[in-house]
Coordinates of C-alpha atoms in Angstrom, one line a residue:
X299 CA -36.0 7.8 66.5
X300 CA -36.1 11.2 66.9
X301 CA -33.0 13.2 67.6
X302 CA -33.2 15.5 71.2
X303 CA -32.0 18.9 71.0
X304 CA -29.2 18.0 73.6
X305 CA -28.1 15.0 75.7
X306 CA -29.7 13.5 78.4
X307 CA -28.0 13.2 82.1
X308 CA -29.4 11.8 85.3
X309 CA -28.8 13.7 89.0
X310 CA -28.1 11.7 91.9
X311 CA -31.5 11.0 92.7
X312 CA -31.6 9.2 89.3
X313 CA -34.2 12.3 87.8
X314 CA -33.2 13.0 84.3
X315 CA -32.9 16.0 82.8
X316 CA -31.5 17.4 79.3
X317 CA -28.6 19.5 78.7
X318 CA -29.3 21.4 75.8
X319 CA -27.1 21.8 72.7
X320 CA -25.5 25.0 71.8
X321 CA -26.8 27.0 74.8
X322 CA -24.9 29.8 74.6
X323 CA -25.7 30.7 70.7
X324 CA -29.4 31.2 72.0
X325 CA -31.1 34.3 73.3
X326 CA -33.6 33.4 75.7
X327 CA -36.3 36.1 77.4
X328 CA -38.6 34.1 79.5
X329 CA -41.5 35.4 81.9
X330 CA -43.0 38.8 82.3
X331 CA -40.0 39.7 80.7
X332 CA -40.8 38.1 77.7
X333 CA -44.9 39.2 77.9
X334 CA -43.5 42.9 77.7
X335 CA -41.0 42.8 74.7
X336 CA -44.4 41.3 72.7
X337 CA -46.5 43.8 74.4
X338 CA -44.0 46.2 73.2
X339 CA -43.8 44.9 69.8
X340 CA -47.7 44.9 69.0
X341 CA -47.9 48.9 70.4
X342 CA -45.2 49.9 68.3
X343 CA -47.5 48.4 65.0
X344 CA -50.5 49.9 66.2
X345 CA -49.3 53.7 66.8
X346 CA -47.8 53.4 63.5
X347 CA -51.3 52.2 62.3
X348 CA -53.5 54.6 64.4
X349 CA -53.2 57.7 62.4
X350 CA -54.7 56.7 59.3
X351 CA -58.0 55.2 61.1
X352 CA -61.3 57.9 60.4
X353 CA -62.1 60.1 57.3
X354 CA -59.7 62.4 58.6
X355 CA -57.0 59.8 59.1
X356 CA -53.8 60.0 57.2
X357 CA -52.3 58.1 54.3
X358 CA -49.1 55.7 54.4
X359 CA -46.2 55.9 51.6
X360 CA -45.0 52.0 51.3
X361 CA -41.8 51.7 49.1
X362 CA -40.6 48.3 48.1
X363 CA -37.2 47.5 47.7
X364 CA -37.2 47.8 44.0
X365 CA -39.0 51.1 44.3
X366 CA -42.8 50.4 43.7
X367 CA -44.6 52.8 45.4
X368 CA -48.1 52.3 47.2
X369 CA -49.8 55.2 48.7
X370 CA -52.7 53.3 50.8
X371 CA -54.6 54.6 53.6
X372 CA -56.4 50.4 54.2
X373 CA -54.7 48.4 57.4
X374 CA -54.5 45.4 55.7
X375 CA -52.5 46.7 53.0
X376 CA -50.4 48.9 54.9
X377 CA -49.3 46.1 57.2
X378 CA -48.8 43.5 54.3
X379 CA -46.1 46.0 52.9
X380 CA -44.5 46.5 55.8
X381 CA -41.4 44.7 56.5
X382 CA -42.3 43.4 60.2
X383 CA -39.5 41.6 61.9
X384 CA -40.8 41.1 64.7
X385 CA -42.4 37.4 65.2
X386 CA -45.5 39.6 67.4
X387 CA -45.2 42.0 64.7
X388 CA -45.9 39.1 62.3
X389 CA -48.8 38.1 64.2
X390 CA -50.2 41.6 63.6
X391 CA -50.7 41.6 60.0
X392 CA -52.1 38.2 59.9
X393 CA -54.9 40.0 62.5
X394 CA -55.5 42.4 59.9
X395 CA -55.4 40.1 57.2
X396 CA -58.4 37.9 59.0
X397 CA -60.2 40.9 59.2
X398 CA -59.9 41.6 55.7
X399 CA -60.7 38.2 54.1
X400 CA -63.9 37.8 56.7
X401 CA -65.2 41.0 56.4
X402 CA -63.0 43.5 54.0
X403 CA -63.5 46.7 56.4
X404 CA -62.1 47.6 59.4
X405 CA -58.6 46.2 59.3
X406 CA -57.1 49.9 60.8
X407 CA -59.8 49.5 63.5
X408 CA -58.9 46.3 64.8
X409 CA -55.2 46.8 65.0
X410 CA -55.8 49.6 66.9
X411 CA -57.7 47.7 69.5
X412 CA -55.6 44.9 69.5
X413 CA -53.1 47.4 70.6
X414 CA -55.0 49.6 73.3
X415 CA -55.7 45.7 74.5
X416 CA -52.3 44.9 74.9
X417 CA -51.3 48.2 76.6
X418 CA -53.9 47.7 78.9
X419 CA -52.2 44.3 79.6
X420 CA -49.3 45.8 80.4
X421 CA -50.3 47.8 83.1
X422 CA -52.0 44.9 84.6
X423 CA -49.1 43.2 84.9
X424 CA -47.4 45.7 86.5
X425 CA -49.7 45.5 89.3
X426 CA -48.5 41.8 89.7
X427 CA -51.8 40.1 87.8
X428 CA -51.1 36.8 86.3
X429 CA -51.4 36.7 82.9
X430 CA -53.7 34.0 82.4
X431 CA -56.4 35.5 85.1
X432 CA -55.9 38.8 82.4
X433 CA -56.3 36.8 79.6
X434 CA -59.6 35.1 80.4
X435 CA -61.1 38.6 82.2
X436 CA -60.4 39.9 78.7
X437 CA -62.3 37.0 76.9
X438 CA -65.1 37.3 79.2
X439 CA -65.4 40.9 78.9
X440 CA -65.5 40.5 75.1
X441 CA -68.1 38.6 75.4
X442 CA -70.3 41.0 77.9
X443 CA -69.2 43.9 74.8
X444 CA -70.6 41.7 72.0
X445 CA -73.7 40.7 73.8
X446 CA -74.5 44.2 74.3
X447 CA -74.0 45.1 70.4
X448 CA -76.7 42.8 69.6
X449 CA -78.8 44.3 71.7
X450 CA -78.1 48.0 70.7
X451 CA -77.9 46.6 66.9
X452 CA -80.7 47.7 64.8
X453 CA -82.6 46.0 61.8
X454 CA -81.7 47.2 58.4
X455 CA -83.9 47.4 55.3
X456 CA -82.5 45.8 51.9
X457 CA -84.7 46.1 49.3
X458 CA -83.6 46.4 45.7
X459 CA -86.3 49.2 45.1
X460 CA -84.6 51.0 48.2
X461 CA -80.8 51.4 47.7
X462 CA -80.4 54.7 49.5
X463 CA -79.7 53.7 53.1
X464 CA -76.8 50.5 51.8
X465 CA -75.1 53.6 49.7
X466 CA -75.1 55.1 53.5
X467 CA -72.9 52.5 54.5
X468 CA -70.8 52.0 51.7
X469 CA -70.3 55.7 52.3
X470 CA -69.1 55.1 55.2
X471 CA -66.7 52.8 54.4
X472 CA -65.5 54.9 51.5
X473 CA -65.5 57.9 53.8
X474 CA -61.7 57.3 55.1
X475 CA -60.3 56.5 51.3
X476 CA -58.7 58.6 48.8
X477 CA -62.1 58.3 46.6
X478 CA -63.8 60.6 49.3
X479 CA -64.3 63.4 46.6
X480 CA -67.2 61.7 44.6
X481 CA -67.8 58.9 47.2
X482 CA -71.6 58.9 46.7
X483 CA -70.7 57.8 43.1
X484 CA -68.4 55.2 44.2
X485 CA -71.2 54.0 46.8
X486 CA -73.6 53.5 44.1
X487 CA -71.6 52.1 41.8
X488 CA -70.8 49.3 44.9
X489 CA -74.2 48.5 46.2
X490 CA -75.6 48.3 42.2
X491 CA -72.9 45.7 41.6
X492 CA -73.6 43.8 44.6
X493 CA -76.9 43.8 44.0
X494 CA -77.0 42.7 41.1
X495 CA -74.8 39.7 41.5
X496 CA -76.4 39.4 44.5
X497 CA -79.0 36.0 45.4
X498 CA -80.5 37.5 48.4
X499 CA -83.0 34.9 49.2
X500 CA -80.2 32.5 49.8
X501 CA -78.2 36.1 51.0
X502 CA -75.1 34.9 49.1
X503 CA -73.3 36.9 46.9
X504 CA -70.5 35.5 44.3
X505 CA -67.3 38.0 44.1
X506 CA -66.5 35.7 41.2
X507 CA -68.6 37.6 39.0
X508 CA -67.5 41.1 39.8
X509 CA -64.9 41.7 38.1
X510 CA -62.5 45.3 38.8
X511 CA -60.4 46.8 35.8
X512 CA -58.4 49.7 36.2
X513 CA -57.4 52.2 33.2
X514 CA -54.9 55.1 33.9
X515 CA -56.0 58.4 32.8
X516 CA -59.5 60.3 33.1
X517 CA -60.4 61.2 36.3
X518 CA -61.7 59.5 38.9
X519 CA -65.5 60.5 38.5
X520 CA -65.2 58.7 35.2
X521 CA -65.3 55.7 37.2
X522 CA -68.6 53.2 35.7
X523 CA -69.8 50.3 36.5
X524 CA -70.6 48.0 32.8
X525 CA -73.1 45.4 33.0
X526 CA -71.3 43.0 31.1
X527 CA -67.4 42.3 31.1
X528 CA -64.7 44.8 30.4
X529 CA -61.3 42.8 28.1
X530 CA -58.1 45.0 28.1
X531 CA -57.9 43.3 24.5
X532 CA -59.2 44.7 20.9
X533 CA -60.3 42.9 17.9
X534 CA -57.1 41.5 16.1
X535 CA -57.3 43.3 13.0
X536 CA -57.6 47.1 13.0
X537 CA -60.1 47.0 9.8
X538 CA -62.6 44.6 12.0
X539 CA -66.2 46.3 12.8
X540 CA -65.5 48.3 15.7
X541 CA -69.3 47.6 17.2
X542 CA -71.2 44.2 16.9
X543 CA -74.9 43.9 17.5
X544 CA -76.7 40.2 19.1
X545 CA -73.7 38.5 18.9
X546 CA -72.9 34.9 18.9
X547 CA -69.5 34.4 20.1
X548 CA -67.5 31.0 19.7
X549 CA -65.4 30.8 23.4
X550 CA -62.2 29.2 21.8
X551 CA -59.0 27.5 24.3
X552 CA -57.4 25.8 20.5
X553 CA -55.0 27.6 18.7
X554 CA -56.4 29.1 15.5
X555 CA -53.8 27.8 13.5
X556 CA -52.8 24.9 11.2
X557 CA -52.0 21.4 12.8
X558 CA -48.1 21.0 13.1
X559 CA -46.9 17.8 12.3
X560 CA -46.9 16.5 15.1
X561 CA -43.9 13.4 14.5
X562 CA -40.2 13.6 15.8
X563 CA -39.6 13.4 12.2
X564 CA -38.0 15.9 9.8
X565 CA -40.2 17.2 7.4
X566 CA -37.9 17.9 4.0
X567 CA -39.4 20.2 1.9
X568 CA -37.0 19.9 -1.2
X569 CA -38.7 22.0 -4.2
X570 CA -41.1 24.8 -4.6
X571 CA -43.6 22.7 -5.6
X572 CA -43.2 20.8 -1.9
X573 CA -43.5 23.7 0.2
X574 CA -46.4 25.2 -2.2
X575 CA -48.4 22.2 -0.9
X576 CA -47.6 22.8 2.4
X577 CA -48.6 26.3 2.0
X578 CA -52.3 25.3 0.2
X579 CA -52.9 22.6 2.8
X580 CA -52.6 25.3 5.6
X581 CA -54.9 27.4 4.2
X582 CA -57.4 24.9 3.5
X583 CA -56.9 23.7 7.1
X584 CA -57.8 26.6 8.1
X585 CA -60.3 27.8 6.1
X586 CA -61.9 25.1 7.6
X587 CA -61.5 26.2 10.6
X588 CA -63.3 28.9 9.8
X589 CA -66.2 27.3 8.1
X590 CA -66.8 25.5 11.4
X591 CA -67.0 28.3 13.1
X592 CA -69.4 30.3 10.7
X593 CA -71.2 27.3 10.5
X594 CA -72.1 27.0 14.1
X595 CA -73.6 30.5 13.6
X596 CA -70.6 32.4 15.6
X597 CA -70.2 36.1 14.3
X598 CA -67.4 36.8 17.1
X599 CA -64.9 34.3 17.8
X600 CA -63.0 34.6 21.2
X601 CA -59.7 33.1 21.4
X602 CA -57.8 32.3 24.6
X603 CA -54.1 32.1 22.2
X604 CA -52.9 33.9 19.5
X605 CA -52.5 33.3 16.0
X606 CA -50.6 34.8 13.3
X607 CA -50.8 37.2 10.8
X608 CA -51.9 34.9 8.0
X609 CA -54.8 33.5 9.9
X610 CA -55.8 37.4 11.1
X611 CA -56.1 38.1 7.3
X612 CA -57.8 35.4 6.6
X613 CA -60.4 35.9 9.1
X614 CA -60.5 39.4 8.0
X615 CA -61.6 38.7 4.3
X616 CA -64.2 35.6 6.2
X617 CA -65.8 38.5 7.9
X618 CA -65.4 37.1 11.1
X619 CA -64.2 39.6 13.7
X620 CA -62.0 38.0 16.8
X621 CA -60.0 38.6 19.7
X622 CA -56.6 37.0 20.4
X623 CA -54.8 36.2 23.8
X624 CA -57.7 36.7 26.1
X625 CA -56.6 34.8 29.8
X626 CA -57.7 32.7 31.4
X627 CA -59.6 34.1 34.5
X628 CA -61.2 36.3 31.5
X629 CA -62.4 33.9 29.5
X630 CA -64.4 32.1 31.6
X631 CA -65.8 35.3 33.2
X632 CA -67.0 36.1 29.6
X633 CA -68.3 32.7 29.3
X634 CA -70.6 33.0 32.4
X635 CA -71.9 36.1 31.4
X636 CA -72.9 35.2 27.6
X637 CA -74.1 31.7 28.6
X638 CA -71.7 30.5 26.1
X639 CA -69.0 27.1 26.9
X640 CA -65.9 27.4 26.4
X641 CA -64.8 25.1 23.2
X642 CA -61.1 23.1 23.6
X643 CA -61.5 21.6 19.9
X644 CA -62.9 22.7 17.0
X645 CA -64.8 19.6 15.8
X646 CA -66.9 20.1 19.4
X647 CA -68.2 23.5 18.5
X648 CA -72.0 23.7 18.0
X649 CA -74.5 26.1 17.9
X650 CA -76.0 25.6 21.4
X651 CA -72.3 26.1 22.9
X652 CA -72.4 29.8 22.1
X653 CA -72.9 32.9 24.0
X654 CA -75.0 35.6 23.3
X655 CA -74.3 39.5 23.9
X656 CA -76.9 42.4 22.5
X657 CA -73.4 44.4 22.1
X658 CA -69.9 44.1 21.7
X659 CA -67.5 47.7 21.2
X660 CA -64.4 48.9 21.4
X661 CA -63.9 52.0 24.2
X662 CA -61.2 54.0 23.7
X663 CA -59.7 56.3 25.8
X664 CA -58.9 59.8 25.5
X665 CA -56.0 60.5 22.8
X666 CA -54.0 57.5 23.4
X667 CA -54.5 54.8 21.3
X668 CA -55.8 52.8 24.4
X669 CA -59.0 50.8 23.5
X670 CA -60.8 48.3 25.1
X671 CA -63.2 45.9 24.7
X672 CA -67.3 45.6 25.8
X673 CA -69.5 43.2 26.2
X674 CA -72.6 44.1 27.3
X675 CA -76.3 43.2 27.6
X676 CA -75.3 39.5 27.9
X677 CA -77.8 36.7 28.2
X678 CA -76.6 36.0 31.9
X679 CA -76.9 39.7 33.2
X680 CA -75.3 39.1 36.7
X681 CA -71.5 39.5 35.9
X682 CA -70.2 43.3 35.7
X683 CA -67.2 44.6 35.5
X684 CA -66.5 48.1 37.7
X685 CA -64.2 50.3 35.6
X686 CA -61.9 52.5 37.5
X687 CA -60.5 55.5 35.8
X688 CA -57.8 57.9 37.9
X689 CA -55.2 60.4 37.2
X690 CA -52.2 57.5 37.9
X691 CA -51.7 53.9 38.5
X692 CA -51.6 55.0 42.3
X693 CA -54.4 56.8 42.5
X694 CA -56.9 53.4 40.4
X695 CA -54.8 51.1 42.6
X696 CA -55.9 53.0 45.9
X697 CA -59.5 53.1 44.4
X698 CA -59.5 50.0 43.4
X699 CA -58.8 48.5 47.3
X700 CA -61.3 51.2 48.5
X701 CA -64.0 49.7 46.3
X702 CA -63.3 46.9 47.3
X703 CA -63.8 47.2 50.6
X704 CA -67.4 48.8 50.1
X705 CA -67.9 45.7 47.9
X706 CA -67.1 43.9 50.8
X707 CA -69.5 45.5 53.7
X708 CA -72.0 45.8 51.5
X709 CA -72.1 41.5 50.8
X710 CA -71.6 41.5 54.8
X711 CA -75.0 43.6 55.6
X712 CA -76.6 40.8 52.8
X713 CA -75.7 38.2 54.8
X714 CA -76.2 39.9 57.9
X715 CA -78.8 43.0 58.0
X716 CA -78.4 44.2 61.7
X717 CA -76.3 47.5 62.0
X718 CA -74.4 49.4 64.2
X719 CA -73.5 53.3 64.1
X720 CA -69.8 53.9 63.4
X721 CA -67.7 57.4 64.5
X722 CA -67.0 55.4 68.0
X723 CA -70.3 55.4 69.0
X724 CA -70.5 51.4 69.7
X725 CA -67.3 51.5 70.9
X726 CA -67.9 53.8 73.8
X727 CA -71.5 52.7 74.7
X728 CA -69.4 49.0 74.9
X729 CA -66.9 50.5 77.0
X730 CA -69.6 51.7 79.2
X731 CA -71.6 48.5 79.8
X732 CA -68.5 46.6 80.1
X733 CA -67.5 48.8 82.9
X734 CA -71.1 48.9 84.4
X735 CA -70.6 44.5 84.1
X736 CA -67.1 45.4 86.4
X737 CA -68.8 46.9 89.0
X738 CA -70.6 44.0 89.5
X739 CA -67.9 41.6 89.7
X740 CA -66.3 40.3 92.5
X741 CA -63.0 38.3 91.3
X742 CA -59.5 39.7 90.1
X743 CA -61.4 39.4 86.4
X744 CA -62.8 42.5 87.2
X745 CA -59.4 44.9 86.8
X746 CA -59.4 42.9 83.2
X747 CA -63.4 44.3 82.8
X748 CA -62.2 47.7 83.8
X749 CA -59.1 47.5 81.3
X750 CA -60.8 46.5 78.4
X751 CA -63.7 49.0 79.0
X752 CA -60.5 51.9 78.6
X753 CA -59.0 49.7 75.6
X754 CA -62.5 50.0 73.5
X755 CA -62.1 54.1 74.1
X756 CA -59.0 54.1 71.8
X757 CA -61.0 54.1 68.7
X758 CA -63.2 57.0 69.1
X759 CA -59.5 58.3 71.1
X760 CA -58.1 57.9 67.5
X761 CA -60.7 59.3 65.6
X762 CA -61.1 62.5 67.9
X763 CA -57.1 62.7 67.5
X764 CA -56.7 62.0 63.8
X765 CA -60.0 64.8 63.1
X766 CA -57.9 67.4 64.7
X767 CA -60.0 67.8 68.4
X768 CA -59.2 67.4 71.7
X769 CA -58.8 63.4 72.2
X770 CA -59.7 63.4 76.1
X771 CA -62.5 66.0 76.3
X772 CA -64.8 64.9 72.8
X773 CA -64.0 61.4 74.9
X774 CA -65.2 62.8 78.8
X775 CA -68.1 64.6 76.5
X776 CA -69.2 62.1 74.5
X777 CA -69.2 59.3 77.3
X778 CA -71.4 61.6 79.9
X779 CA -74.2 62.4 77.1
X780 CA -74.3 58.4 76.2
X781 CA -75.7 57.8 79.6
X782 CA -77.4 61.1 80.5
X783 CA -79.8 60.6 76.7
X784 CA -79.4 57.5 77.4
X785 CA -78.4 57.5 73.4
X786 CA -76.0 54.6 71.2
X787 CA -75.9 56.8 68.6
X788 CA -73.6 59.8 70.1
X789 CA -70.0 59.4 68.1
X790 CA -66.6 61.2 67.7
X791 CA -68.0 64.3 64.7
X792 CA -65.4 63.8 62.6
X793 CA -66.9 66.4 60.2
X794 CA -66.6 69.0 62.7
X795 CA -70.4 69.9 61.8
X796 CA -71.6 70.5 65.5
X797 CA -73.8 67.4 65.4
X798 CA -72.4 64.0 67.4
X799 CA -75.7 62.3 66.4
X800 CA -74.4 59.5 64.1
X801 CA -77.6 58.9 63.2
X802 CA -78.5 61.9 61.5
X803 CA -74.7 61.7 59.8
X804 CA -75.4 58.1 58.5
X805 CA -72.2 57.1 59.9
X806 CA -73.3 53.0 59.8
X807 CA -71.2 50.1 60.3
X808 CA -72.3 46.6 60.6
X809 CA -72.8 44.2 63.4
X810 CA -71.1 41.5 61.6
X811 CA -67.9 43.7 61.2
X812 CA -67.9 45.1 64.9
X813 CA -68.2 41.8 66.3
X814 CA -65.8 40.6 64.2
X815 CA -63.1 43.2 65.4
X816 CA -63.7 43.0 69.0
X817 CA -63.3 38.8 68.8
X818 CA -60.0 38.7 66.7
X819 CA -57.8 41.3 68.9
X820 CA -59.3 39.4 72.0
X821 CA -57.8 36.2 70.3
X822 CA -55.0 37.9 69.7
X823 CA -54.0 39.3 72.6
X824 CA -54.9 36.4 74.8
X825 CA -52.7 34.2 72.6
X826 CA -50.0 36.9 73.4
X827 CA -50.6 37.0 77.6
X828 CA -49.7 33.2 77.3
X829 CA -46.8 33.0 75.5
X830 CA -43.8 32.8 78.5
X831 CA -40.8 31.6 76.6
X832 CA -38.9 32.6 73.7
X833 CA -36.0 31.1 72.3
X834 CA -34.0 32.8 69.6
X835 CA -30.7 32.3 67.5
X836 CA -28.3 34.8 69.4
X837 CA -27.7 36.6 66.1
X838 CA -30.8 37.9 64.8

């Protein structure tokens, strides 16, 4: 039976009721009361949020408690490495985090409306609205805003012959990152891996096979993208061939060493003669090894542990070059992309298990004795590696997430080719026929219409703020020429170019992510309006 939290008593009109156990030690906020200290909560994460949404917007300094420092300028990441104490707080970064595993773009954007939403709410409530009546005006008017992006949404051409306009999105994505300097380059780099990887009749594309390796020093334009796969690893002996042409390589998860005797025995090697033997049985052992694996036609053998220096010697004067200590993730990247299997046992090694690559070499970097290892022109040509060079570990782990993110919106417009136009242009023509749908209302929902019509303004409100113009007016501005040109296009000019045409600027977003945005903080903050009662150990 399960144990109540206090003990159970009966009135005089024989109703029970239960006396709860260590009342006092709670803290208890129930009501509006509790409604606002969320509301609260959720504002305070999206101001500190807002300023780094838009090209312009600013970047965040997270240190960790044993000093690791992140300089980010991506939501998802920036909440993640925050230490939120706050259970609405909490809530937060798992909003961002959703965004970011559906989608990968537009984390910032969607905290930000989650918290206009919310301070919306509050002034609602103020006027003595029920919560639940706000709540479901907010759902409704959600929908009414992402029934009118599908119809302002607008086909997009992917073609592989015609790259240009997905490189105008993954610019746009790349736009507010750190990489902004040679973003173009960056773009391209994105959409060509994508696109290769990508299977666009079934408009799937595997992130499995894309694989992102960062190496300190260079600068950032040094960035490339290798058709192939990239190995932080060298070959094991410095005298090896330093460049291998059609190569047949042996994928190897044994160690290339000599059986141990494998008995709970001792093993007593009394004389010279005994442990000279031992010695000559090893090296036959594995000189067979070796046979087997020349013998099966492999010129490169890849090895997944290590072995010793013996062995490396050995294999040197068998001319057959290998790697050591390649993981695990690594391995089997390298196996999908030469066609090869990976081999657990020696005896199972055969010539139709091997991979093939036109070209394996060493890269090394600068004067450092960095090197790495290249496999390219590989029978399965659809795994790549994207290489990221920058001037510190900040600035290639930065570059890395921003990549990532173009990665991500460029396998979103793949699976879904409608487009919107970004710079706060959907957002306001959203805001305006969500207000239009209010005046046409005729229950309480409508003050929740109205509400979220001035909630969607806070992203082009941020954008104007964070590119340095006047928030209210580039709003009143924009706003009046949406509906006097009658234009979706008109967005905040972040670029301070005189144009607000976000067509011309090839500021593109996609549908997909938009909707996306608008449906989790409408989630969110509806799951907010109805939570009435919170109970709390008195000492936190």
């Amino acid at each position: 039976m399960m144990s109540l939290p206090g003990s159970i008593a009966f009135d005089e009109y024989g109703r029970p009721f239960i006396i709860l156990r260590d009342q006092e030690n709670q803290k208890r906020l129930t009501g509006n009361e509790a409604i606002k200290s969320h509301i609260t909560a959720g504002r305070q994460i999206a101001s500190t949020i807002r300023t780094s949404l838009g090209p312009k917007g600013l970047d965040k300094m997270m240190v960790s408690g044993d000093g690791d420092v992140t300089v980010t300028n991506d939501g998802a990441t920036i909440l993640k490495l925050m230490d939120v104490d706050h259970e609405i707080g909490k809530l937060m970064v798992q909003l961002s985090q959703s965004q970011d595993d559906e989608i990968g773009d537009g984390t910032t954007g969607v905290v930000v409306l989650a918290g206009a939403l919310l301070e919306q709410a509050e002034s609602l409530l103020d006027r003595g609205i029920h919560p639940i009546r706000i709540a479901d005006g907010f759902e409704l008017a959600a929908q009414c805003a992402i029934k009118h992006l599908d119809s302002i949404a607008s086909p997009f051409p992917i073609s592989l012959d015609n790259k240009e306009p997905l490189v105008q999105v993954a610019m746009t994505t790349l736009g507010s990152k750190i990489v902004n300097k040679c973003h173009r380059q960056m773009a391209e780099i994105a959409v060509d891996a994508v696109l290769t990887v990508a299977d666009l009749e079934k408009k799937d594309v595997n992130f499995e096979l894309i694989k992102l390796e960062c190496k300190v020093g260079g600068r950032m334009e040094d960035t490339c993208l290798v058709k192939g796969v990239v190995v932080d690893k060298t070959m094991s002996h410095s005298q090896m061939p330093k460049v291998l042409k059609d190569v047949k390589l042996a994928i190897l998860t044994c160690p290339f060493e000599p059986p141990k005797p494998k008995t709970k025995h001792k093993l007593d090697v009394t004389s010279a003669e005994d442990y000279r033997k031992l010695r000559e049985y090893e090296q036959e052992k594995f000189l067979s090894m070796v046979k087997q694996v020349k013998d099966a036609g492999a010129t490169l053998a890849i090895c997944q542990w290590g072995f010793d220096d013996e062995a490396n010697h050995l294999l040197l004067q068998q001319e057959l070059p290998a790697v050591r200590w390649v993981g695990g993730p690594e391995i089997e990247l390298i196996a999908i992309a030469t066609g090869g299997r990976i081999v657990p046992r020696f005896e199972e090694l055969t010539a139709d298990k091997l991979g093939q690559a036109g070209i394996v070499r060493e890269l090394s970097f600068g004067t450092t004795k960095d090197k790495m290892l290249v496999i390219e022109d590989c029978k399965n040509t659809r795994a790549v590696t994207i290489l990221i060079r920058g001037g510190n570990q900040m600035i290639t782990a930065e570059a890395k997430r921003s990549i990532h993110d173009a990665l991500c919106v460029v396998r979103s417009l793949i699976k879904d080719s409608r487009i919107v136009y970004g710079g706060g242009a959907a957002e306001i023509s959203c805001s305006l026929a969500v207000a239009r749908e209010a005046d046409q209302l005729s229950t309480l929902e409508q003050y929740a219409f109205r509400s979220f019509s001035v909630a969607l303004e806070s992203v082009p409100l941020a954008l104007a703020e964070n590119s340095g113009l006047l928030p209210i007016e580039t709003l009143s501005e924009l706003k009046s020429r949406q509906v006097a040109e009658n234009s979706t296009t008109l967005g905040v000019d972040c670029m301070l170019s005189g144009n607000s045409d976000m067509k011309e600027h090839h500021v593109i977003e996609s549908l997909h992510s938009k909707k996306q945005q608008i449906l989790l903080a409408t989630q969110l903050v509806k799951m907010i309006l109805k939570i009435d009662d919170v109970r709390t150990p008195a000492d936190k």
